[in-house]
Amino acid sequence: MVMSKANPSSKQLACRKCKFVFSGEEKKCPVCGSTDLSDEWAGLVIILDTRSKLAEVIGAKKEGRYAIRVR
Ligand SMILES: [Zn+2]
């Protein structure tokens, strides 16, 4: 069994364009490709189905986690 080490540099970033939340190693949004990212965001919505009403409201095009507010 391998224990995964907690990496303090792997902070979660949110895309200012589509609000997708991801670990900030890429420095680029994996959904829309934007580099306009923020580590100051609040609220988290998990989209499991992009055909759901919630995904439509948020504008989610990919399953994943989305921030409610991005500063
Ligand atoms: Zn994006």
GROMACS .gro file of C-alpha atoms and ligand atoms in nm:
model
   72
    1MET     CA    1   0.000   0.000   0.000
    2VAL     CA    2   0.131   0.342  -0.092
    3MET     CA    3   0.047   0.639   0.121
    4SER     CA    4  -0.013   0.952  -0.079
    5LYS     CA    5   0.169   1.252   0.060
    6ALA     CA    6  -0.027   1.568   0.115
    7ASN     CA    7   0.115   1.822  -0.121
    8PRO     CA    8   0.069   2.180   0.006
    9SER     CA    9   0.145   2.324  -0.339
   10SER     CA   10  -0.146   2.144  -0.502
   11LYS     CA   11  -0.399   2.412  -0.432
   12GLN     CA   12  -0.737   2.428  -0.591
   13LEU     CA   13  -0.790   2.694  -0.853
   14ALA     CA   14  -1.112   2.811  -1.010
   15CYS     CA   15  -1.144   2.932  -1.367
   16ARG     CA   16  -1.286   3.286  -1.390
   17LYS     CA   17  -1.449   3.208  -1.722
   18CYS     CA   18  -1.634   2.881  -1.663
   19LYS     CA   19  -1.584   2.845  -1.283
   20PHE     CA   20  -1.445   2.495  -1.310
   21VAL     CA   21  -1.242   2.398  -1.001
   22PHE     CA   22  -0.928   2.190  -1.041
   23SER     CA   23  -0.590   2.134  -0.880
   24GLY     CA   24  -0.363   2.422  -0.979
   25GLU     CA   25  -0.072   2.230  -1.125
   26GLU     CA   26  -0.176   2.289  -1.485
   27LYS     CA   27  -0.210   2.669  -1.461
   28LYS     CA   28  -0.471   2.633  -1.730
   29CYS     CA   29  -0.837   2.545  -1.720
   30PRO     CA   30  -0.890   2.186  -1.843
   31VAL     CA   31  -1.241   2.274  -1.964
   32CYS     CA   32  -1.212   2.602  -2.157
   33GLY     CA   33  -0.833   2.642  -2.173
   34SER     CA   34  -0.841   2.981  -2.004
   35THR     CA   35  -0.543   3.094  -1.799
   36ASP     CA   36  -0.756   3.346  -1.612
   37LEU     CA   37  -0.761   3.157  -1.283
   38SER     CA   38  -0.821   3.246  -0.922
   39ASP     CA   39  -0.746   3.082  -0.590
   40GLU     CA   40  -1.003   3.305  -0.423
   41TRP     CA   41  -1.334   3.137  -0.477
   42ALA     CA   42  -1.627   3.035  -0.260
   43GLY     CA   43  -1.895   2.769  -0.270
   44LEU     CA   44  -1.863   2.441  -0.450
   45VAL     CA   45  -2.109   2.260  -0.672
   46ILE     CA   46  -2.040   1.911  -0.797
   47ILE     CA   47  -2.185   1.838  -1.139
   48LEU     CA   48  -2.230   1.468  -1.201
   49ASP     CA   49  -2.445   1.498  -1.510
   50THR     CA   50  -2.406   1.781  -1.760
   51ARG     CA   51  -2.765   1.726  -1.879
   52SER     CA   52  -2.904   1.812  -1.536
   53LYS     CA   53  -3.090   2.135  -1.463
   54LEU     CA   54  -2.817   2.246  -1.224
   55ALA     CA   55  -2.549   2.200  -1.489
   56GLU     CA   56  -2.761   2.411  -1.722
   57VAL     CA   57  -2.793   2.689  -1.465
   58ILE     CA   58  -2.420   2.693  -1.398
   59GLY     CA   59  -2.331   2.646  -1.761
   60ALA     CA   60  -2.125   2.335  -1.690
   61LYS     CA   61  -1.998   2.160  -2.002
   62LYS     CA   62  -1.801   1.892  -1.823
   63GLU     CA   63  -1.865   1.684  -1.511
   64GLY     CA   64  -1.667   1.809  -1.216
   65ARG     CA   65  -1.657   2.069  -0.944
   66TYR     CA   66  -1.757   2.428  -0.997
   67ALA     CA   67  -1.721   2.736  -0.778
   68ILE     CA   68  -2.026   2.946  -0.701
   69ARG     CA   69  -1.831   3.266  -0.677
   70VAL     CA   70  -1.486   3.342  -0.815
   71ARG     CA   71  -1.313   3.663  -0.717
   72ZN      ZN   72  -1.255   2.743  -1.766
   0.00000   0.00000   0.00000
